[in-house]
XYZ file of C-alpha atoms in Angstrom:
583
model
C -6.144 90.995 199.813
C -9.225 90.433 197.744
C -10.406 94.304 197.139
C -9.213 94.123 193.917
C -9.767 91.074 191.225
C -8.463 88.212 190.931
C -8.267 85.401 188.684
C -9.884 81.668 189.222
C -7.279 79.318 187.811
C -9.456 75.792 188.476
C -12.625 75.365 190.385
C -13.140 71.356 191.628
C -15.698 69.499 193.202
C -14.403 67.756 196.351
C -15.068 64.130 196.903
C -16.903 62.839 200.270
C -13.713 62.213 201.781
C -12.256 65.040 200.998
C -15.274 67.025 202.935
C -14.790 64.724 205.570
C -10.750 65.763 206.199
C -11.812 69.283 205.645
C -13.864 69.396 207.980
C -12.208 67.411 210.866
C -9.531 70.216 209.931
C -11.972 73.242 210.481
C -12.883 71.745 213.890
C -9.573 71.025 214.904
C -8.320 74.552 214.154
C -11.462 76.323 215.992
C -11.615 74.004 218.699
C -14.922 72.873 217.926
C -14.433 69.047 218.480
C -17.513 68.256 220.155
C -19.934 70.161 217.609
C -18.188 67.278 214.971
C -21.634 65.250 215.065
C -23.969 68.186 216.242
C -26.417 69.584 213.629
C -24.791 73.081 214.215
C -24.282 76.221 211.815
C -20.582 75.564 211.389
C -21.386 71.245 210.389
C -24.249 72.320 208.125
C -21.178 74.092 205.674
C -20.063 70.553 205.372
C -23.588 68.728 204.600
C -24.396 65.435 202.570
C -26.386 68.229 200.430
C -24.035 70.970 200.112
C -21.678 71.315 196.858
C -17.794 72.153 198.254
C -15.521 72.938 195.237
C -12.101 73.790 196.289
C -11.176 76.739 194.047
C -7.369 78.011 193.548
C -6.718 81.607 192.735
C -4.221 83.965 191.800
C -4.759 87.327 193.330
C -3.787 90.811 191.744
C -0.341 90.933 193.737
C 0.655 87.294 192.022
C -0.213 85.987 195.127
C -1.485 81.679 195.379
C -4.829 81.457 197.532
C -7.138 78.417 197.938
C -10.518 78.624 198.666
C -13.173 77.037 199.723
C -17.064 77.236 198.560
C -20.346 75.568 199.845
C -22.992 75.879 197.000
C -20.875 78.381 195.236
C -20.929 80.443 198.445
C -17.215 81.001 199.581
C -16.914 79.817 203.415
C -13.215 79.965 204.143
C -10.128 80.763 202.630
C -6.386 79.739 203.194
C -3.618 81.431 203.447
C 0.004 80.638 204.657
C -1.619 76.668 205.862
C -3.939 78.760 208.068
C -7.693 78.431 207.295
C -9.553 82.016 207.817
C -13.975 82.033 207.728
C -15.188 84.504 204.999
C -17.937 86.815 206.469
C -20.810 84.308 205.105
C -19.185 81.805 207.785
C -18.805 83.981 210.390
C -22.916 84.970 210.189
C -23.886 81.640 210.613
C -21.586 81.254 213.217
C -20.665 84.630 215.180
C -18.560 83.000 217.563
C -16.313 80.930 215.810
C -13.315 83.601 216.687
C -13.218 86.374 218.836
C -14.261 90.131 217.315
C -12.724 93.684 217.862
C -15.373 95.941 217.423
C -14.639 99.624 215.801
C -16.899 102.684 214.815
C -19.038 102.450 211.392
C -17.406 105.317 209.668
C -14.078 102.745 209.926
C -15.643 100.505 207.424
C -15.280 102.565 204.083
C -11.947 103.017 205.454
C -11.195 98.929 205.389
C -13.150 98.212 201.911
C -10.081 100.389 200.386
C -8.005 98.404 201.865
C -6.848 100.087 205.376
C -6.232 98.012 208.312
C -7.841 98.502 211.515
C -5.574 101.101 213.588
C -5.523 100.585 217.615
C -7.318 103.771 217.606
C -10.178 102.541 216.288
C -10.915 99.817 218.140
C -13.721 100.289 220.511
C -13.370 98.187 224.258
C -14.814 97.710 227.362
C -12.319 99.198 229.466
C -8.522 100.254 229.211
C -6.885 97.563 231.832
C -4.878 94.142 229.861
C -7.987 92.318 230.384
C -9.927 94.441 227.663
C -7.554 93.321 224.996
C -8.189 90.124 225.893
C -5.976 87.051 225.771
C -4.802 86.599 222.148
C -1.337 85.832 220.634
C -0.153 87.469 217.295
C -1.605 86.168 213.770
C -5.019 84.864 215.407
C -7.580 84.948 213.463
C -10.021 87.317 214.778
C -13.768 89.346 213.203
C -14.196 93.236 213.110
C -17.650 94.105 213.409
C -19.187 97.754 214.277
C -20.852 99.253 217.369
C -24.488 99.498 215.738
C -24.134 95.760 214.445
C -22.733 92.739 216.158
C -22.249 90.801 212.391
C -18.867 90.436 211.775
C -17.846 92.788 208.819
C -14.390 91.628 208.143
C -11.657 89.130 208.870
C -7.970 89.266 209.764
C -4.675 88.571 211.784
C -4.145 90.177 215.056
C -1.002 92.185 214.222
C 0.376 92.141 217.911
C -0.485 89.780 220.994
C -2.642 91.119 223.119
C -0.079 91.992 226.051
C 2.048 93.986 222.815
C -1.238 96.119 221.738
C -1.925 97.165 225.552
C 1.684 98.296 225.388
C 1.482 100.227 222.150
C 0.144 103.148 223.853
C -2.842 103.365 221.491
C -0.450 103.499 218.497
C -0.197 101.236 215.378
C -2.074 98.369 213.556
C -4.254 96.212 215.533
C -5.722 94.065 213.132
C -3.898 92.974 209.385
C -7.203 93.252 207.320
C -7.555 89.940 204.986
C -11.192 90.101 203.873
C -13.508 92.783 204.374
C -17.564 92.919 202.973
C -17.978 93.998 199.768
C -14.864 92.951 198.388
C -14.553 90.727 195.163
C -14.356 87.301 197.521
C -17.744 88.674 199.221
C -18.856 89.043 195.569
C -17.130 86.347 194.288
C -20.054 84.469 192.854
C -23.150 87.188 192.159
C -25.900 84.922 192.704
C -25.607 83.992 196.425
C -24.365 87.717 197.578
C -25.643 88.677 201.046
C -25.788 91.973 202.554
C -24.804 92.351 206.352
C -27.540 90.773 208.699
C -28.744 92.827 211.699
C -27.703 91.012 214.824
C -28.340 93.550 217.438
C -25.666 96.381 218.007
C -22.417 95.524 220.624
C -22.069 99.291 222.669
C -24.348 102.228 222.603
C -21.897 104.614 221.526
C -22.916 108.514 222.027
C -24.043 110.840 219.556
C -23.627 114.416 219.428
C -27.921 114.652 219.957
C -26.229 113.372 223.760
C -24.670 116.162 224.375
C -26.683 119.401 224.173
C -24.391 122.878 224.063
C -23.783 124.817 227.211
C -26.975 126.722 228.564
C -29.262 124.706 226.522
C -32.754 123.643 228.301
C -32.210 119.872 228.298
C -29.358 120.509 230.745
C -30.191 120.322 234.230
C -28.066 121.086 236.983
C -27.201 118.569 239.384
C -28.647 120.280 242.173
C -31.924 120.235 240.544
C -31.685 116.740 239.679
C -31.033 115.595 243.287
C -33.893 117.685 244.638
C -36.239 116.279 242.082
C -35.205 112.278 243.632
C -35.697 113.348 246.955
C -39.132 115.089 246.456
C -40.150 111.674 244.631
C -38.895 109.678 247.521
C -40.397 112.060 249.818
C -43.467 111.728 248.351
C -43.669 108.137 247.734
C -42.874 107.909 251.460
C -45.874 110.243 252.426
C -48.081 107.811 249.779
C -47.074 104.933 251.831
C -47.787 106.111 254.762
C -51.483 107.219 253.898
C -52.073 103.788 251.727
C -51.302 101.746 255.533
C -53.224 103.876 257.329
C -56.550 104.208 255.001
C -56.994 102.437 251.456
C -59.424 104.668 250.017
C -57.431 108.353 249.868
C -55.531 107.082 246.682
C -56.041 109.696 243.958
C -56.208 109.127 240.239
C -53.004 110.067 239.444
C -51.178 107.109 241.165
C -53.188 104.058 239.671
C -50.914 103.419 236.634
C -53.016 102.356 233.998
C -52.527 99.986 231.684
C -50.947 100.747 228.165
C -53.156 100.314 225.193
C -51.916 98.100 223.041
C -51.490 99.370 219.026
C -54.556 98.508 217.202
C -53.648 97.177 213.603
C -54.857 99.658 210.555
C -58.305 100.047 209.598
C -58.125 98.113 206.087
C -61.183 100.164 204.794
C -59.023 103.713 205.522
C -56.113 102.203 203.790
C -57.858 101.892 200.902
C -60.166 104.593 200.794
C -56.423 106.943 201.514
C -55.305 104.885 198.523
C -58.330 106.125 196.586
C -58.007 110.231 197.872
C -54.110 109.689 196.860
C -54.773 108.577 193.332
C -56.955 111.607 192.878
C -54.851 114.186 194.427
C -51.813 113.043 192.291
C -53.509 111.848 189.139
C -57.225 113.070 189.192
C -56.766 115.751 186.590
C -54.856 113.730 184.198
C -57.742 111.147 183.915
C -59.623 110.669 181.047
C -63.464 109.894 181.576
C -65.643 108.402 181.315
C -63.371 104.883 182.219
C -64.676 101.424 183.771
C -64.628 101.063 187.045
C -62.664 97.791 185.994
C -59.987 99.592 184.736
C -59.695 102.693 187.110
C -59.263 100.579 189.475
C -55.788 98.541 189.378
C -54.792 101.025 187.308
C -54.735 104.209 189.898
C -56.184 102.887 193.395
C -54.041 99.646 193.176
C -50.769 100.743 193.166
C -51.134 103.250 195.955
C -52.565 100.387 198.116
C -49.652 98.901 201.267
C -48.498 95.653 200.482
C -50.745 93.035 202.092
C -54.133 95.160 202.284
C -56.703 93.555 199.932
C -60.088 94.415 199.314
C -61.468 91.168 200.349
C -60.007 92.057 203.797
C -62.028 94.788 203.673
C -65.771 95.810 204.698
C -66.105 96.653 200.818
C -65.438 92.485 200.242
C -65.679 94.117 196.454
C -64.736 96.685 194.294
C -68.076 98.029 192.526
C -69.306 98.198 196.410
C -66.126 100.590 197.269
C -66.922 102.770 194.141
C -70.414 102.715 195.355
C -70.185 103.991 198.441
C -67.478 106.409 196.862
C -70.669 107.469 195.187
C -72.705 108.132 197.577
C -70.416 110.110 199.455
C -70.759 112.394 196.480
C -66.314 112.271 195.581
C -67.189 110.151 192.285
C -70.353 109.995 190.052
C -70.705 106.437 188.548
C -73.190 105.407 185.753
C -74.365 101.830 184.965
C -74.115 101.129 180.998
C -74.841 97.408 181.556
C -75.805 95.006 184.308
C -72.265 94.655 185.977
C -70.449 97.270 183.916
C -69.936 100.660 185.419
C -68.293 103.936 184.416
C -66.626 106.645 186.007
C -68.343 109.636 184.442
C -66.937 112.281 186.776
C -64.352 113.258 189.602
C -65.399 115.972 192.434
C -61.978 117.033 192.762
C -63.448 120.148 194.938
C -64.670 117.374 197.705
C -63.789 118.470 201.299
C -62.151 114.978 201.541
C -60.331 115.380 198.430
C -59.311 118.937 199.587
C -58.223 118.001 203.109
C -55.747 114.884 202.151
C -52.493 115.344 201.732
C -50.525 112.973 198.822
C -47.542 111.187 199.558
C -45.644 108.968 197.167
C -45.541 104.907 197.475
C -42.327 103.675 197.852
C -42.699 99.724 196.600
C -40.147 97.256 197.931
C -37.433 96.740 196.070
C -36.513 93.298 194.173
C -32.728 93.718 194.790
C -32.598 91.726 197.833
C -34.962 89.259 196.901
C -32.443 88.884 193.783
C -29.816 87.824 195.705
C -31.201 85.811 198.885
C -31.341 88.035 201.402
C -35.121 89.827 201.665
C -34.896 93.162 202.926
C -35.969 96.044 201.512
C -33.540 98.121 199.608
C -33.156 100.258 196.267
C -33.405 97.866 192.786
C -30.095 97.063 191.799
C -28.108 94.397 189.453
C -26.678 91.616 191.424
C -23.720 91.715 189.059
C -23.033 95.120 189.573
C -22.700 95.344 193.641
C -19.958 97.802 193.913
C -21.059 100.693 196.191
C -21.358 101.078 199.638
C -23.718 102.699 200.951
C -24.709 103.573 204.188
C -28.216 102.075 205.319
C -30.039 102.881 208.455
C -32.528 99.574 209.749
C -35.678 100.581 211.657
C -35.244 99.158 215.234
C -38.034 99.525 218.298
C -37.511 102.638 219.208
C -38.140 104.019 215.326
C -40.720 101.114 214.665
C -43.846 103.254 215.612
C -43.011 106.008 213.130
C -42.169 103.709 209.993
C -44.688 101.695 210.538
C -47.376 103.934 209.376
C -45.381 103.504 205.912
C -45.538 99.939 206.331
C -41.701 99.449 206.842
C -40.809 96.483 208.763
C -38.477 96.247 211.980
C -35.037 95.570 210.555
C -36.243 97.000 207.115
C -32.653 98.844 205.831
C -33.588 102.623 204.706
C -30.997 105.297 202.921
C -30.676 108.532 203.430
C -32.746 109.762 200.746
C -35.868 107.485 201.852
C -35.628 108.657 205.306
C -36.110 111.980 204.261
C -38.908 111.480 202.069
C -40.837 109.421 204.971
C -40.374 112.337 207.167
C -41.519 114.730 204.744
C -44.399 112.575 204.160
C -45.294 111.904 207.454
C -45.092 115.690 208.334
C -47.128 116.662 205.944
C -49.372 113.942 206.497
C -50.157 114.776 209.975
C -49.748 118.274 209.253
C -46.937 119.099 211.586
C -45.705 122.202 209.792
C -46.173 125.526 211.789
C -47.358 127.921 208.701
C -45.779 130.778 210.552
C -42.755 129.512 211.231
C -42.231 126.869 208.975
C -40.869 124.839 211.941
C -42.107 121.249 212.594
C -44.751 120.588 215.646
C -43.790 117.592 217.550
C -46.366 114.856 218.077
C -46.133 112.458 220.830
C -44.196 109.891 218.286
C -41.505 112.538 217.779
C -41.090 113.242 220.812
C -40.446 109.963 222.181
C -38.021 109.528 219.519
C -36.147 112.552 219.991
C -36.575 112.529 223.746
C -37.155 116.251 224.242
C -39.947 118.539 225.337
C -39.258 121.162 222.870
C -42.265 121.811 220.735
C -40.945 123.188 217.859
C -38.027 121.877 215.663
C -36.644 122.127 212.068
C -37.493 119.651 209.809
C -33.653 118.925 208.832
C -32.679 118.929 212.445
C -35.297 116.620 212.711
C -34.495 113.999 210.016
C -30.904 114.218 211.584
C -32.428 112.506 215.329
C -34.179 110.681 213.472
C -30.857 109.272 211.773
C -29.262 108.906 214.785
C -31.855 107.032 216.431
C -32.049 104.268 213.830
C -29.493 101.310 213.780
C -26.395 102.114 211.420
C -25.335 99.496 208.713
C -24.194 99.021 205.027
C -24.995 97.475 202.080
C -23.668 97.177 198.662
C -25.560 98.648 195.962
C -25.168 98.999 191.778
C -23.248 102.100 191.190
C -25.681 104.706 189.932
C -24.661 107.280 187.428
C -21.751 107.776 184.819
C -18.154 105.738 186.188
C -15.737 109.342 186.655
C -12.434 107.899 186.417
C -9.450 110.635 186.334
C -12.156 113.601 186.100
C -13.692 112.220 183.320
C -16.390 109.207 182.046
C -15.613 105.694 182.387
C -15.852 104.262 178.464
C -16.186 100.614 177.542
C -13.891 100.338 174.265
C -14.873 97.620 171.466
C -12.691 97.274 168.957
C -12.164 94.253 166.251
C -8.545 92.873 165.407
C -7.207 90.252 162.928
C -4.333 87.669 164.318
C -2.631 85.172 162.309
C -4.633 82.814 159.947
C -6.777 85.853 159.122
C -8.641 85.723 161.962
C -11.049 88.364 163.276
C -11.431 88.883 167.242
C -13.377 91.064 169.638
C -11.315 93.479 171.879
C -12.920 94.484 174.929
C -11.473 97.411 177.768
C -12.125 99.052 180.760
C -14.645 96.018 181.885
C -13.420 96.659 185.736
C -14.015 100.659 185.625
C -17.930 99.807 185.952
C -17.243 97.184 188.640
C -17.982 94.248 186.037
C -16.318 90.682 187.140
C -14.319 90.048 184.230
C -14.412 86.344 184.430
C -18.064 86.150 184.881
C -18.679 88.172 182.035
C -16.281 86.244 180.030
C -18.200 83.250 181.109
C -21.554 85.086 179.667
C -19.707 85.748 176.535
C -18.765 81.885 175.872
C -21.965 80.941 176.554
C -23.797 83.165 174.531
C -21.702 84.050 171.659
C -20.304 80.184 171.560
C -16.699 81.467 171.214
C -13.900 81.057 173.506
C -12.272 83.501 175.681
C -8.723 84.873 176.891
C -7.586 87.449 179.012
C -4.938 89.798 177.990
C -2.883 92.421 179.500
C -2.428 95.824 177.323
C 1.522 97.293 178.117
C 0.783 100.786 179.379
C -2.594 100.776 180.590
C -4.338 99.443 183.923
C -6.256 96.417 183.676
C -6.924 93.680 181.687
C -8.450 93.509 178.201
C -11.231 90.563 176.824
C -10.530 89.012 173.757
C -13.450 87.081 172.115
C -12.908 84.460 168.956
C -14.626 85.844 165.850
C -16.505 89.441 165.553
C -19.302 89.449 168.499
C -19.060 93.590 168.546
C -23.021 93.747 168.728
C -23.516 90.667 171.274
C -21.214 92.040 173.559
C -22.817 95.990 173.229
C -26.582 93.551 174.312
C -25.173 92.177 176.905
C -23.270 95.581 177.919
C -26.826 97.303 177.906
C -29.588 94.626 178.725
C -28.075 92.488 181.648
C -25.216 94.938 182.862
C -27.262 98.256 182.610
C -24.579 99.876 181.197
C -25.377 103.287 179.392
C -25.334 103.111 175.283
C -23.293 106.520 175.598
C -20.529 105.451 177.842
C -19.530 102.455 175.058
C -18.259 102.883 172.177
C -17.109 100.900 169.212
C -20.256 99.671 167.789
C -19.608 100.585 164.214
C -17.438 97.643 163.989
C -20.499 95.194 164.200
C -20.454 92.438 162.061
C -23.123 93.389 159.219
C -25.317 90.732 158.302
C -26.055 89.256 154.877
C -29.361 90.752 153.226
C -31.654 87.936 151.883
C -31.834 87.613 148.423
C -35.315 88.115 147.183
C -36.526 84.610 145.007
């Protein structure tokens, strides 16, 4: 309903009362009476604090929707008198309706538009009861088997006695809002990617099933001899620990685990100082101050949250110091409390011996728009890409964490690969003769295998397996291909009656810009009013601006919208300005 735009036709503030009825309504409808008074997720929407604007809209099929927004955020939506939770709702409050739960290669499928097929539902069983005890347009959540947070809203398209009867055939669920689409993104600001809320099933991989003949298959013959030679010998144990206490060997008293001792702050930074070298240290001019040397190439290969006071160094001049000393640096004293680098032992044993890896910083885009995990940088107004993201959960946490990556930190494919490459090399892994990778006791408890010896892309594929599948939506990257060929942003001038010049802008929705946003942008900032216009025989709407604001529109185009200076054209209409006459 809302994947493609739509068009706000009034936005209004609702008065006290008005919150009041609307609320008594949402309650009544979810059967949430006696929360009414409670401080709970769903009352919180409806706060003395929070701003609710009922906002009317006319969808791309002509179609009359009403919606409703808490603090520009949009929390439900209404359609036919029935009131439906956006996604935003629905992950403060995950059981507000009930959820079908499907496979997270389905979701692409639904942000094009699809509906969710019986097929792709995923249950706990295949009696009545699994389907639950629903009637036919209830309002009900898809969410995905790695993530319990709901992921899209709809109407049941049969009852639930109708869909066990379908023989696994037809539409479950009529598909009414779905992440991603332009009412998830309908105010830029206060987007939210999907929150991590623990997956539903542990659905099998193909790592789970190993061919035919392969070592990690056992036969069950082996397997059963294996319990009954532990019980036997547990039994024989028992038996000797009643009869004398002090026969136990070593081998039974389970020692405790040691528990993970944080990083050594002083390593950190001295592997900060090695790194710089390996990756800049012939590209540095000497002699430099120790002043500048430092926050210029240590700093920036430091972790997040290591500082030097933290350290045993307490201060920089005593880290270069004992640098110094150990004969990697060669510092000379000019002044009392200024010191120069003079040279760089590049040929050092430790210098020779550490391997560089690249410092990925965290990005800003989710700290941009509210939701502070780590991602790649991206425009807020520009969030029209999904992409899948794998979050580091506890069984990956012990090999991301030497990268600093936090549990629940959201990685793509291409950073998973480079922190496997860098921890590989790092701990040099890498068989020289066979090029194949060694597996450490991390690895291995990851992968859950004995083998020894295993192929770096096979590798990074457990690895992806083993960490918790979501999405996100990210800034589309790149040139817009649209038919084949490059997305362009036209900007034209035009005269209508009375002599009047106006701006012409097209193709605004090929780079996933919101129209009325940027028209909003445009009236602020060029002080000249706006109108949308359709073009007969072409796809979308154009922009038309009062008065000639070619060269505004190309700054904002390029500056806040990050679109390329190549893929818009039209600039040579720009409004030239008057040259100053010289006195």
């Amino acid at each position: 309903m809302f994947i493609k735009p739509f068009k706000i036709k009034s936005n209004i503030l609702v008065t006290g009362s008005e919150k009041k009825r609307l609320r008594q309504r949402v309650m009544a409808q979810f059967n949430r009476a006696d929360e009414e008074t409670a401080t709970s997720p769903l009352a919180e929407l409806f706060g003395n604090r929070a701003k609710v604007c009922t906002v009317k809209i006319i969808t791309y099929h002509e179609e009359p929707i009403t919606v409703y927004t808490s603090d520009k955020r949009p929390i439900f939506f209404e359609v036919d008198g029935k009131l439906l939770p956006t996604v935003y709702t629905l992950w403060s409050c995950s059981d507000l309706v009930p959820a079908f739960t499907t496979h997270a290669t389905v979701l692409p499928k639904l942000a094009n538009g699809a509906d969710l097929m019986i097929p792709g539902v995923v249950k706990q069983g295949t009696n009545l009861a699994s389907w639950g005890r629903h009637q036919r347009d209830d309002v009900v959540a898809v969410n995905l088997t790695s993530n319990r947070a709901a992921v899209g809203v709809g109407l049941l398209a049969h009852s639930s006695s109708d869909l066990y009867m379908c023989g696994g055939h037809g539409v479950c669920v009529k598909m009414m809002h779905v992440f991603g689409d332009k009412l998830w993104g309908m105010e830029p600001s206060v987007c939210q990617q999907v929150p991590l809320q623990g997956s539903v099933v542990s659905v099998p991989t193909d790592s789970d099933f190993p061919p035919l003949g392969s070592e990690k298959v056992k036969p069950v013959g082996d397997s059963v001899k294996e319990v009954a030679k532990t019980l036997a010998k547990t039994a024989i144990t028992g038996n000797d620990e009643s009869g004398s206490e002090g026969d136990t060997s070593d081998e039974e008293i389970e020692e405790p685990e040691e528990e993970e001792k944080p990083p050594n702050p002083d390593d950190l930074i001295k592997g900060a100082f090695l790194n710089a070298l390996k990756l800049h240290g012939k590209k540095i001019t000497l002699p430099l101050l120790t002043s500048t040397f430092y926050p210029q190439y240590v700093q920036p290969e430091i972790p997040e949250g290591i500082e030097m006071k933290k350290s045993s160094f307490k201060k920089v001049g005593t880290f270069f110091k004992r640098m110094a000393e150990e004969g990697i640096i060669e510092i000379k004293e000019e002044k009392k409390g200024i010191e120069k680098v003079t040279a760089l032992n590049l040929e050092h044993p430790a210098v020779l011996s550490f391997y560089p890896y690249k410092v990925t910083k965290a990005s800003t885009e989710q700290e941009a728009i509210g939701t502070g995990s780590a991602g790649a940088a991206s425009n807020p107004l520009l969030l029209t890409k999904m992409t899948a993201m794998y979050a580091v959960n506890e069984r990956t946490a012990k090999l991301f964490g030497c990268f600093n990556v936090a549990l629940g930190t959201a990685l793509d494919v291409t950073q998973v690969r480079n922190y496997m490459r860098d921890y590989v090399g790092r701990n040099k892994l890498i068989n020289p003769s066979t090029k194949l990778v060694q597996l450490d006791e991390t690895l291995q408890g990851i992968c859950g295998t004995s083998e020894e010896l295993v192929a770096l892309s096979d590798l990074t594929e457990t690895v992806l397996n083993s960490l918790t599948s979501t999405f996100e939506m990210r800034s589309q990257k790149g040139a817009v291909m649209k038919g084949g060929k490059r997305a362009v942003i036209h900007l034209t001038t035009a005269t209508r009656s009375g002599n009047k010049k106006v701006t012409l802008i097209s193709n605004l929705a090929d780079y996933g810009i919101n129209v009325n946003d940027f028209a909003k942008a445009v009236k602020l900032g060029a002080a000249a009013s706006t109108t949308m216009t359709e073009v007969p025989g072409s796809k979308g709407e154009q922009l038309m601006v009062q008065g000639n604001h070619v060269k505004f529109v190309f700054e904002l185009l390029t500056t806040t919208y990050q679109v390329p200076k190549a893929c818009i054209t039209g600039l040579e209409f720009a409004k030239e300005q008057k040259k100053k006459k010289k006195k």
